[in-house]
């Protein structure tokens, strides 16, 4: 059985490691609900997971991303402006995340180049006509 004083002390320990939790603000819940349901299904969950489960996963994800953004802002190279390098620095020790991020960034760059080439081709085509 759970001891209420133990639960209270574990919450205070977890809260003390979160310096940004004191500046709380109201966030709109359920914003990522559909996306998370699809992701959870893609990773093997039920097609219609329990709403409580989706809400819990959303809370965990939002807390992680917020914490990561705050840390990136703290170590940021440009005063107050976040950069990709700040996030890459934070995840440098987590190789699967780092590899996936660099893969996605290179794919983004390839798509940007392809769009640019496509726009140039359209302009040439329009000028010929």
mmCIF file of N, CA and C in Angstrom:
data_model
loop_
_atom_site.group_PDB
_atom_site.id
_atom_site.type_symbol
_atom_site.label_atom_id
_atom_site.label_comp_id
_atom_site.label_asym_id
_atom_site.label_seq_id
_atom_site.Cartn_x
_atom_site.Cartn_y
_atom_site.Cartn_z
ATOM 1 N N UNK A 1 0.834 -1.180 0.000
ATOM 2 C CA UNK A 1 0.000 0.000 0.000
ATOM 3 C C UNK A 1 0.880 1.244 0.000
ATOM 4 N N UNK A 2 0.308 2.333 -0.426
ATOM 5 C CA UNK A 2 1.069 3.573 -0.541
ATOM 6 C C UNK A 2 0.908 4.410 0.713
ATOM 7 N N UNK A 3 1.999 4.918 1.182
ATOM 8 C CA UNK A 3 1.999 5.786 2.346
ATOM 9 C C UNK A 3 1.874 7.231 1.858
ATOM 10 N N UNK A 4 0.877 8.006 2.326
ATOM 11 C CA UNK A 4 0.688 9.372 1.837
ATOM 12 C C UNK A 4 1.903 10.262 2.086
ATOM 13 N N UNK A 5 2.595 10.079 3.195
ATOM 14 C CA UNK A 5 3.759 10.917 3.456
ATOM 15 C C UNK A 5 4.892 10.592 2.492
ATOM 16 N N UNK A 6 5.019 9.321 2.094
ATOM 17 C CA UNK A 6 6.039 8.932 1.125
ATOM 18 C C UNK A 6 5.735 9.547 -0.233
ATOM 19 N N UNK A 7 4.463 9.506 -0.628
ATOM 20 C CA UNK A 7 4.077 10.094 -1.907
ATOM 21 C C UNK A 7 4.341 11.592 -1.904
ATOM 22 N N UNK A 8 4.069 12.244 -0.788
ATOM 23 C CA UNK A 8 4.293 13.677 -0.689
ATOM 24 C C UNK A 8 5.778 14.014 -0.801
ATOM 25 N N UNK A 9 6.627 13.225 -0.123
ATOM 26 C CA UNK A 9 8.054 13.518 -0.158
ATOM 27 C C UNK A 9 8.644 13.255 -1.539
ATOM 28 N N UNK A 10 8.141 12.244 -2.245
ATOM 29 C CA UNK A 10 8.663 11.979 -3.587
ATOM 30 C C UNK A 10 8.250 13.084 -4.551
ATOM 31 N N UNK A 11 7.063 13.635 -4.352
ATOM 32 C CA UNK A 11 6.642 14.736 -5.205
ATOM 33 C C UNK A 11 7.492 15.974 -4.949
ATOM 34 N N UNK A 12 7.793 16.239 -3.687
ATOM 35 C CA UNK A 12 8.591 17.420 -3.392
ATOM 36 C C UNK A 12 10.021 17.242 -3.899
ATOM 37 N N UNK A 13 10.552 16.013 -3.852
ATOM 38 C CA UNK A 13 11.885 15.779 -4.399
ATOM 39 C C UNK A 13 11.890 16.005 -5.901
ATOM 40 N N UNK A 14 10.864 15.482 -6.576
ATOM 41 C CA UNK A 14 10.795 15.650 -8.026
ATOM 42 C C UNK A 14 10.622 17.122 -8.371
ATOM 43 N N UNK A 15 9.826 17.831 -7.596
ATOM 44 C CA UNK A 15 9.594 19.239 -7.867
ATOM 45 C C UNK A 15 10.814 20.092 -7.611
ATOM 46 N N UNK A 16 11.655 19.704 -6.656
ATOM 47 C CA UNK A 16 12.820 20.520 -6.339
ATOM 48 C C UNK A 16 13.862 20.489 -7.453
ATOM 49 N N UNK A 17 13.870 19.430 -8.252
ATOM 50 C CA UNK A 17 14.824 19.366 -9.354
ATOM 51 C C UNK A 17 14.323 20.120 -10.578
ATOM 52 N N UNK A 18 13.111 20.606 -10.529
ATOM 53 C CA UNK A 18 12.523 21.341 -11.635
ATOM 54 C C UNK A 18 12.457 22.825 -11.281
ATOM 55 N N UNK A 19 13.487 23.618 -11.624
ATOM 56 C CA UNK A 19 13.485 25.017 -11.220
ATOM 57 C C UNK A 19 12.422 25.845 -11.930
ATOM 58 N N UNK A 20 11.940 25.400 -13.062
ATOM 59 C CA UNK A 20 11.006 26.199 -13.836
ATOM 60 C C UNK A 20 9.557 25.895 -13.497
ATOM 61 N N UNK A 21 9.350 24.926 -12.627
ATOM 62 C CA UNK A 21 7.996 24.543 -12.273
ATOM 63 C C UNK A 21 7.324 25.623 -11.438
ATOM 64 N N UNK A 22 8.093 26.473 -10.782
ATOM 65 C CA UNK A 22 7.510 27.514 -9.948
ATOM 66 C C UNK A 22 6.824 28.581 -10.779
ATOM 67 N N UNK A 23 7.292 28.794 -12.001
ATOM 68 C CA UNK A 23 6.649 29.770 -12.868
ATOM 69 C C UNK A 23 5.613 29.062 -13.715
ATOM 70 N N UNK A 24 4.529 28.675 -13.076
ATOM 71 C CA UNK A 24 3.516 27.894 -13.776
ATOM 72 C C UNK A 24 2.607 28.809 -14.586
ATOM 73 N N UNK A 25 2.082 28.269 -15.639
ATOM 74 C CA UNK A 25 1.102 28.959 -16.441
ATOM 75 C C UNK A 25 0.091 27.930 -16.914
ATOM 76 N N UNK A 26 -1.080 28.421 -17.220
ATOM 77 C CA UNK A 26 -2.137 27.514 -17.671
ATOM 78 C C UNK A 26 -1.871 27.150 -19.122
ATOM 79 N N UNK A 27 -1.837 25.856 -19.382
ATOM 80 C CA UNK A 27 -1.684 25.425 -20.766
ATOM 81 C C UNK A 27 -2.940 24.689 -21.179
ATOM 82 N N UNK A 28 -3.222 24.765 -22.429
ATOM 83 C CA UNK A 28 -4.403 24.114 -22.965
ATOM 84 C C UNK A 28 -4.132 22.622 -23.079
ATOM 85 N N UNK A 29 -4.914 21.826 -22.390
ATOM 86 C CA UNK A 29 -4.723 20.381 -22.422
ATOM 87 C C UNK A 29 -5.421 19.785 -23.645
ATOM 88 N N UNK A 30 -4.886 18.679 -24.103
ATOM 89 C CA UNK A 30 -5.509 17.966 -25.207
ATOM 90 C C UNK A 30 -5.100 18.453 -26.582
ATOM 91 N N UNK A 31 -4.155 19.367 -26.652
ATOM 92 C CA UNK A 31 -3.731 19.912 -27.940
ATOM 93 C C UNK A 31 -3.102 18.829 -28.815
ATOM 94 N N UNK A 32 -2.348 17.947 -28.193
ATOM 95 C CA UNK A 32 -1.634 16.910 -28.933
ATOM 96 C C UNK A 32 -2.314 15.549 -28.843
ATOM 97 N N UNK A 33 -3.538 15.522 -28.391
ATOM 98 C CA UNK A 33 -4.219 14.264 -28.103
ATOM 99 C C UNK A 33 -4.297 13.351 -29.328
ATOM 100 N N UNK A 34 -4.767 13.854 -30.445
ATOM 101 C CA UNK A 34 -4.914 13.012 -31.646
ATOM 102 C C UNK A 34 -3.554 12.523 -32.147
ATOM 103 N N UNK A 35 -2.576 13.422 -32.173
ATOM 104 C CA UNK A 35 -1.241 13.033 -32.631
ATOM 105 C C UNK A 35 -0.653 11.952 -31.735
ATOM 106 N N UNK A 36 -0.809 12.116 -30.431
ATOM 107 C CA UNK A 36 -0.275 11.124 -29.501
ATOM 108 C C UNK A 36 -1.002 9.789 -29.624
ATOM 109 N N UNK A 37 -2.303 9.827 -29.855
ATOM 110 C CA UNK A 37 -3.040 8.579 -30.052
ATOM 111 C C UNK A 37 -2.497 7.824 -31.250
ATOM 112 N N UNK A 38 -2.254 8.541 -32.333
ATOM 113 C CA UNK A 38 -1.714 7.897 -33.536
ATOM 114 C C UNK A 38 -0.300 7.363 -33.292
ATOM 115 N N UNK A 39 0.510 8.138 -32.593
ATOM 116 C CA UNK A 39 1.875 7.682 -32.293
ATOM 117 C C UNK A 39 1.848 6.460 -31.378
ATOM 118 N N UNK A 40 0.979 6.493 -30.376
ATOM 119 C CA UNK A 40 0.884 5.362 -29.458
ATOM 120 C C UNK A 40 0.445 4.108 -30.206
ATOM 121 N N UNK A 41 -0.502 4.249 -31.123
ATOM 122 C CA UNK A 41 -0.948 3.111 -31.924
ATOM 123 C C UNK A 41 0.198 2.613 -32.801
ATOM 124 N N UNK A 42 0.962 3.531 -33.371
ATOM 125 C CA UNK A 42 2.104 3.165 -34.201
ATOM 126 C C UNK A 42 3.172 2.403 -33.430
ATOM 127 N N UNK A 43 3.250 2.656 -32.136
ATOM 128 C CA UNK A 43 4.220 1.962 -31.300
ATOM 129 C C UNK A 43 3.627 0.753 -30.595
ATOM 130 N N UNK A 44 2.422 0.330 -31.013
ATOM 131 C CA UNK A 44 1.883 -0.928 -30.521
ATOM 132 C C UNK A 44 0.749 -0.837 -29.524
ATOM 133 N N UNK A 45 0.259 0.349 -29.228
ATOM 134 C CA UNK A 45 -0.856 0.481 -28.297
ATOM 135 C C UNK A 45 -2.172 0.206 -29.030
ATOM 136 N N UNK A 46 -3.234 0.239 -28.295
ATOM 137 C CA UNK A 46 -4.576 0.032 -28.818
ATOM 138 C C UNK A 46 -4.925 1.188 -29.772
ATOM 139 N N UNK A 47 -5.743 0.943 -30.806
ATOM 140 C CA UNK A 47 -6.131 2.040 -31.709
ATOM 141 C C UNK A 47 -6.838 3.184 -30.978
ATOM 142 N N UNK A 48 -7.550 2.864 -29.913
ATOM 143 C CA UNK A 48 -8.227 3.883 -29.114
ATOM 144 C C UNK A 48 -7.777 3.755 -27.658
ATOM 145 N N UNK A 49 -6.615 4.325 -27.319
ATOM 146 C CA UNK A 49 -6.131 4.203 -25.940
ATOM 147 C C UNK A 49 -7.012 4.989 -24.973
ATOM 148 N N UNK A 50 -6.903 4.644 -23.709
ATOM 149 C CA UNK A 50 -7.681 5.339 -22.691
ATOM 150 C C UNK A 50 -7.326 6.823 -22.670
ATOM 151 N N UNK A 51 -8.324 7.679 -22.503
ATOM 152 C CA UNK A 51 -8.048 9.120 -22.449
ATOM 153 C C UNK A 51 -7.072 9.493 -21.333
ATOM 154 N N UNK A 52 -7.131 8.763 -20.217
ATOM 155 C CA UNK A 52 -6.212 9.034 -19.111
ATOM 156 C C UNK A 52 -4.771 8.746 -19.510
ATOM 157 N N UNK A 53 -4.585 7.685 -20.298
ATOM 158 C CA UNK A 53 -3.247 7.327 -20.753
ATOM 159 C C UNK A 53 -2.704 8.395 -21.699
ATOM 160 N N UNK A 54 -3.548 8.844 -22.618
ATOM 161 C CA UNK A 54 -3.129 9.871 -23.570
ATOM 162 C C UNK A 54 -2.798 11.167 -22.824
ATOM 163 N N UNK A 55 -3.613 11.509 -21.832
ATOM 164 C CA UNK A 55 -3.363 12.725 -21.051
ATOM 165 C C UNK A 55 -2.048 12.616 -20.289
ATOM 166 N N UNK A 56 -1.765 11.450 -19.738
ATOM 167 C CA UNK A 56 -0.510 11.249 -19.013
ATOM 168 C C UNK A 56 0.695 11.363 -19.946
ATOM 169 N N UNK A 57 0.600 10.719 -21.103
ATOM 170 C CA UNK A 57 1.697 10.793 -22.074
ATOM 171 C C UNK A 57 1.882 12.237 -22.535
ATOM 172 N N UNK A 58 0.790 12.948 -22.737
ATOM 173 C CA UNK A 58 0.883 14.349 -23.147
ATOM 174 C C UNK A 58 1.577 15.183 -22.068
ATOM 175 N N UNK A 59 1.211 14.966 -20.813
ATOM 176 C CA UNK A 59 1.857 15.694 -19.713
ATOM 177 C C UNK A 59 3.353 15.420 -19.685
ATOM 178 N N UNK A 60 3.727 14.161 -19.868
ATOM 179 C CA UNK A 60 5.148 13.784 -19.843
ATOM 180 C C UNK A 60 5.893 14.440 -21.003
ATOM 181 N N UNK A 61 5.304 14.406 -22.188
ATOM 182 C CA UNK A 61 5.957 14.973 -23.375
ATOM 183 C C UNK A 61 6.096 16.487 -23.243
ATOM 184 N N UNK A 62 5.032 17.148 -22.822
ATOM 185 C CA UNK A 62 5.082 18.604 -22.683
ATOM 186 C C UNK A 62 6.098 19.008 -21.620
ATOM 187 N N UNK A 63 6.141 18.271 -20.523
ATOM 188 C CA UNK A 63 7.113 18.566 -19.467
ATOM 189 C C UNK A 63 8.539 18.375 -19.984
ATOM 190 N N UNK A 64 8.780 17.300 -20.739
ATOM 191 C CA UNK A 64 10.117 17.030 -21.276
ATOM 192 C C UNK A 64 10.545 18.125 -22.249
ATOM 193 N N UNK A 65 9.653 18.482 -23.161
ATOM 194 C CA UNK A 65 10.000 19.489 -24.173
ATOM 195 C C UNK A 65 10.210 20.855 -23.518
ATOM 196 N N UNK A 66 9.374 21.182 -22.561
ATOM 197 C CA UNK A 66 9.520 22.458 -21.855
ATOM 198 C C UNK A 66 10.841 22.509 -21.100
ATOM 199 N N UNK A 67 11.159 21.428 -20.404
ATOM 200 C CA UNK A 67 12.415 21.362 -19.661
ATOM 201 C C UNK A 67 13.604 21.469 -20.607
ATOM 202 N N UNK A 68 13.535 20.784 -21.738
ATOM 203 C CA UNK A 68 14.612 20.834 -22.724
ATOM 204 C C UNK A 68 14.773 22.250 -23.281
ATOM 205 N N UNK A 69 13.663 22.919 -23.548
ATOM 206 C CA UNK A 69 13.726 24.290 -24.067
ATOM 207 C C UNK A 69 14.319 25.242 -23.034
ATOM 208 N N UNK A 70 13.959 25.071 -21.769
ATOM 209 C CA UNK A 70 14.524 25.919 -20.716
ATOM 210 C C UNK A 70 16.026 25.693 -20.581
ATOM 211 N N UNK A 71 16.435 24.431 -20.630
ATOM 212 C CA UNK A 71 17.871 24.139 -20.542
ATOM 213 C C UNK A 71 18.618 24.707 -21.745
ATOM 214 N N UNK A 72 18.019 24.596 -22.919
ATOM 215 C CA UNK A 72 18.648 25.133 -24.129
ATOM 216 C C UNK A 72 18.774 26.646 -24.031
ATOM 217 N N UNK A 73 17.782 27.269 -23.436
ATOM 218 C CA UNK A 73 17.832 28.718 -23.268
ATOM 219 C C UNK A 73 18.930 29.105 -22.270
ATOM 220 N N UNK A 74 19.102 28.290 -21.242
ATOM 221 C CA UNK A 74 20.151 28.569 -20.245
ATOM 222 C C UNK A 74 21.548 28.473 -20.845
ATOM 223 N N UNK A 75 21.774 27.496 -21.705
ATOM 224 C CA UNK A 75 23.111 27.314 -22.277
ATOM 225 C C UNK A 75 23.252 28.007 -23.624
ATOM 226 N N UNK A 76 22.189 28.666 -24.062
ATOM 227 C CA UNK A 76 22.146 29.261 -25.390
ATOM 228 C C UNK A 76 23.321 30.164 -25.693
ATOM 229 N N UNK A 77 23.764 30.101 -26.937
ATOM 230 C CA UNK A 77 24.907 30.893 -27.356
ATOM 231 C C UNK A 77 24.508 32.329 -27.667
ATOM 232 N N UNK A 78 23.290 32.517 -28.147
ATOM 233 C CA UNK A 78 22.809 33.861 -28.475
ATOM 234 C C UNK A 78 21.812 34.266 -27.402
ATOM 235 N N UNK A 79 22.029 35.394 -26.806
ATOM 236 C CA UNK A 79 21.199 35.821 -25.684
ATOM 237 C C UNK A 79 19.710 35.715 -25.934
ATOM 238 N N UNK A 80 19.082 34.697 -25.351
ATOM 239 C CA UNK A 80 17.635 34.545 -25.428
ATOM 240 C C UNK A 80 17.117 33.892 -26.694
ATOM 241 N N UNK A 81 17.966 33.665 -27.671
ATOM 242 C CA UNK A 81 17.512 33.063 -28.926
ATOM 243 C C UNK A 81 17.968 31.612 -28.996
ATOM 244 N N UNK A 82 17.024 30.712 -29.177
ATOM 245 C CA UNK A 82 17.348 29.290 -29.249
ATOM 246 C C UNK A 82 17.849 28.924 -30.639
ATOM 247 N N UNK A 83 18.787 27.995 -30.683
ATOM 248 C CA UNK A 83 19.270 27.505 -31.969
ATOM 249 C C UNK A 83 19.265 25.983 -31.961
ATOM 250 N N UNK A 84 19.364 25.417 -33.120
ATOM 251 C CA UNK A 84 19.390 23.966 -33.266
ATOM 252 C C UNK A 84 20.597 23.391 -32.535
ATOM 253 N N UNK A 85 21.718 24.093 -32.606
ATOM 254 C CA UNK A 85 22.939 23.614 -31.966
ATOM 255 C C UNK A 85 22.785 23.491 -30.454
ATOM 256 N N UNK A 86 21.974 24.379 -29.854
ATOM 257 C CA UNK A 86 21.733 24.302 -28.415
ATOM 258 C C UNK A 86 21.051 22.987 -28.048
ATOM 259 N N UNK A 87 20.067 22.592 -28.851
ATOM 260 C CA UNK A 87 19.359 21.338 -28.589
ATOM 261 C C UNK A 87 20.256 20.130 -28.876
ATOM 262 N N UNK A 88 21.036 20.212 -29.935
ATOM 263 C CA UNK A 88 21.951 19.116 -30.243
ATOM 264 C C UNK A 88 22.978 18.943 -29.140
ATOM 265 N N UNK A 89 23.405 20.048 -28.550
ATOM 266 C CA UNK A 89 24.351 19.975 -27.436
ATOM 267 C C UNK A 89 23.725 19.260 -26.244
ATOM 268 N N UNK A 90 22.460 19.542 -25.978
ATOM 269 C CA UNK A 90 21.791 18.929 -24.830
ATOM 270 C C UNK A 90 21.603 17.423 -24.988
ATOM 271 N N UNK A 91 21.411 16.970 -26.219
ATOM 272 C CA UNK A 91 21.164 15.536 -26.426
ATOM 273 C C UNK A 91 22.402 14.800 -26.925
ATOM 274 N N UNK A 92 23.555 15.433 -26.823
ATOM 275 C CA UNK A 92 24.787 14.853 -27.380
ATOM 276 C C UNK A 92 25.147 13.502 -26.787
ATOM 277 N N UNK A 93 24.752 13.238 -25.547
ATOM 278 C CA UNK A 93 25.101 11.967 -24.905
ATOM 279 C C UNK A 93 24.086 10.867 -25.173
ATOM 280 N N UNK A 94 22.949 11.224 -25.730
ATOM 281 C CA UNK A 94 21.913 10.249 -26.074
ATOM 282 C C UNK A 94 22.018 9.985 -27.578
ATOM 283 N N UNK A 95 22.843 9.004 -27.931
ATOM 284 C CA UNK A 95 23.179 8.780 -29.345
ATOM 285 C C UNK A 95 21.982 8.472 -30.235
ATOM 286 N N UNK A 96 21.015 7.662 -29.811
ATOM 287 C CA UNK A 96 19.866 7.446 -30.702
ATOM 288 C C UNK A 96 19.110 8.745 -31.021
ATOM 289 N N UNK A 97 18.912 9.582 -30.023
ATOM 290 C CA UNK A 97 18.233 10.864 -30.270
ATOM 291 C C UNK A 97 19.083 11.763 -31.146
ATOM 292 N N UNK A 98 20.368 11.823 -30.868
ATOM 293 C CA UNK A 98 21.267 12.673 -31.648
ATOM 294 C C UNK A 98 21.308 12.220 -33.104
ATOM 295 N N UNK A 99 21.421 10.916 -33.332
ATOM 296 C CA UNK A 99 21.448 10.398 -34.702
ATOM 297 C C UNK A 99 20.143 10.680 -35.431
ATOM 298 N N UNK A 100 19.037 10.509 -34.740
ATOM 299 C CA UNK A 100 17.735 10.767 -35.372
ATOM 300 C C UNK A 100 17.578 12.248 -35.697
ATOM 301 N N UNK A 101 18.015 13.111 -34.797
ATOM 302 C CA UNK A 101 17.922 14.551 -35.047
ATOM 303 C C UNK A 101 18.781 14.963 -36.235
ATOM 304 N N UNK A 102 20.009 14.467 -36.292
ATOM 305 C CA UNK A 102 20.868 14.832 -37.415
ATOM 306 C C UNK A 102 20.310 14.273 -38.727
ATOM 307 N N UNK A 103 19.707 13.084 -38.668
ATOM 308 C CA UNK A 103 19.077 12.516 -39.866
ATOM 309 C C UNK A 103 17.915 13.396 -40.330
ATOM 310 N N UNK A 104 17.077 13.810 -39.401
ATOM 311 C CA UNK A 104 15.934 14.661 -39.753
ATOM 312 C C UNK A 104 16.389 16.025 -40.252
ATOM 313 N N UNK A 105 17.437 16.569 -39.659
ATOM 314 C CA UNK A 105 17.951 17.861 -40.121
ATOM 315 C C UNK A 105 18.522 17.770 -41.535
ATOM 316 N N UNK A 106 19.213 16.672 -41.829
ATOM 317 C CA UNK A 106 19.751 16.520 -43.192
ATOM 318 C C UNK A 106 18.620 16.302 -44.194
ATOM 319 N N UNK A 107 17.589 15.560 -43.793
ATOM 320 C CA UNK A 107 16.429 15.380 -44.678
ATOM 321 C C UNK A 107 15.729 16.719 -44.920
ATOM 322 N N UNK A 108 15.642 17.551 -43.874
ATOM 323 C CA UNK A 108 15.031 18.868 -44.026
ATOM 324 C C UNK A 108 15.821 19.711 -45.026
ATOM 325 N N UNK A 109 17.136 19.637 -44.940
ATOM 326 C CA UNK A 109 17.986 20.392 -45.863
ATOM 327 C C UNK A 109 17.830 19.885 -47.297
ATOM 328 N N UNK A 110 17.746 18.565 -47.466
ATOM 329 C CA UNK A 110 17.529 17.995 -48.800
ATOM 330 C C UNK A 110 16.189 18.449 -49.377
ATOM 331 N N UNK A 111 15.151 18.452 -48.564
ATOM 332 C CA UNK A 111 13.835 18.910 -49.024
ATOM 333 C C UNK A 111 13.867 20.384 -49.398
ATOM 334 N N UNK A 112 14.583 21.170 -48.624
ATOM 335 C CA UNK A 112 14.695 22.598 -48.908
ATOM 336 C C UNK A 112 15.373 22.812 -50.259
ATOM 337 N N UNK A 113 16.448 22.045 -50.511
ATOM 338 C CA UNK A 113 17.161 22.153 -51.786
ATOM 339 C C UNK A 113 16.283 21.699 -52.952
ATOM 340 N N UNK A 114 15.518 20.624 -52.736
ATOM 341 C CA UNK A 114 14.639 20.118 -53.798
ATOM 342 C C UNK A 114 13.544 21.135 -54.115
ATOM 343 N N UNK A 115 12.977 21.759 -53.097
ATOM 344 C CA UNK A 115 11.943 22.783 -53.340
ATOM 345 C C UNK A 115 12.523 23.961 -54.093
ATOM 346 N N UNK A 116 13.737 24.356 -53.704
ATOM 347 C CA UNK A 116 14.395 25.476 -54.365
ATOM 348 C C UNK A 116 14.638 25.149 -55.840
ATOM 349 N N UNK A 117 15.105 23.944 -56.131
ATOM 350 C CA UNK A 117 15.349 23.530 -57.515
ATOM 351 C C UNK A 117 14.043 23.468 -58.291
ATOM 352 N N UNK A 118 12.988 23.010 -57.639
ATOM 353 C CA UNK A 118 11.682 22.912 -58.290
ATOM 354 C C UNK A 118 11.148 24.297 -58.635
ATOM 355 N N UNK A 119 11.335 25.273 -57.730
ATOM 356 C CA UNK A 119 10.880 26.631 -57.988
ATOM 357 C C UNK A 119 11.643 27.247 -59.155
ATOM 358 N N UNK A 120 12.944 26.980 -59.232
ATOM 359 C CA UNK A 120 13.761 27.501 -60.328
ATOM 360 C C UNK A 120 13.280 26.909 -61.646
ATOM 361 N N UNK A 121 12.984 25.603 -61.665
ATOM 362 C CA UNK A 121 12.488 24.947 -62.872
ATOM 363 C C UNK A 121 11.157 25.546 -63.308
ATOM 364 N N UNK A 122 10.272 25.829 -62.370
ATOM 365 C CA UNK A 122 8.982 26.440 -62.701
ATOM 366 C C UNK A 122 9.165 27.827 -63.283
ATOM 367 N N UNK A 123 10.107 28.597 -62.714
ATOM 368 C CA UNK A 123 10.359 29.946 -63.233
ATOM 369 C C UNK A 123 10.893 29.886 -64.662
ATOM 370 N N UNK A 124 11.797 28.950 -64.931
ATOM 371 C CA UNK A 124 12.325 28.794 -66.286
ATOM 372 C C UNK A 124 11.212 28.396 -67.250
ATOM 373 N N UNK A 125 10.347 27.489 -66.796
ATOM 374 C CA UNK A 125 9.241 27.013 -67.611
ATOM 375 C C UNK A 125 8.281 28.153 -67.905
ATOM 376 N N UNK A 126 8.003 28.982 -66.939
ATOM 377 C CA UNK A 126 7.094 30.104 -67.126
ATOM 378 C C UNK A 126 7.687 31.146 -68.056
ATOM 379 N N UNK A 127 8.984 31.361 -67.982
ATOM 380 C CA UNK A 127 9.610 32.367 -68.854
ATOM 381 C C UNK A 127 9.690 31.885 -70.297
ATOM 382 N N UNK A 128 9.740 30.588 -70.535
ATOM 383 C CA UNK A 128 9.789 30.027 -71.894
ATOM 384 C C UNK A 128 8.444 30.212 -72.574
ATOM 385 N N UNK A 129 7.377 30.054 -71.807
ATOM 386 C CA UNK A 129 6.028 30.166 -72.394
ATOM 387 C C UNK A 129 5.743 31.600 -72.620
#
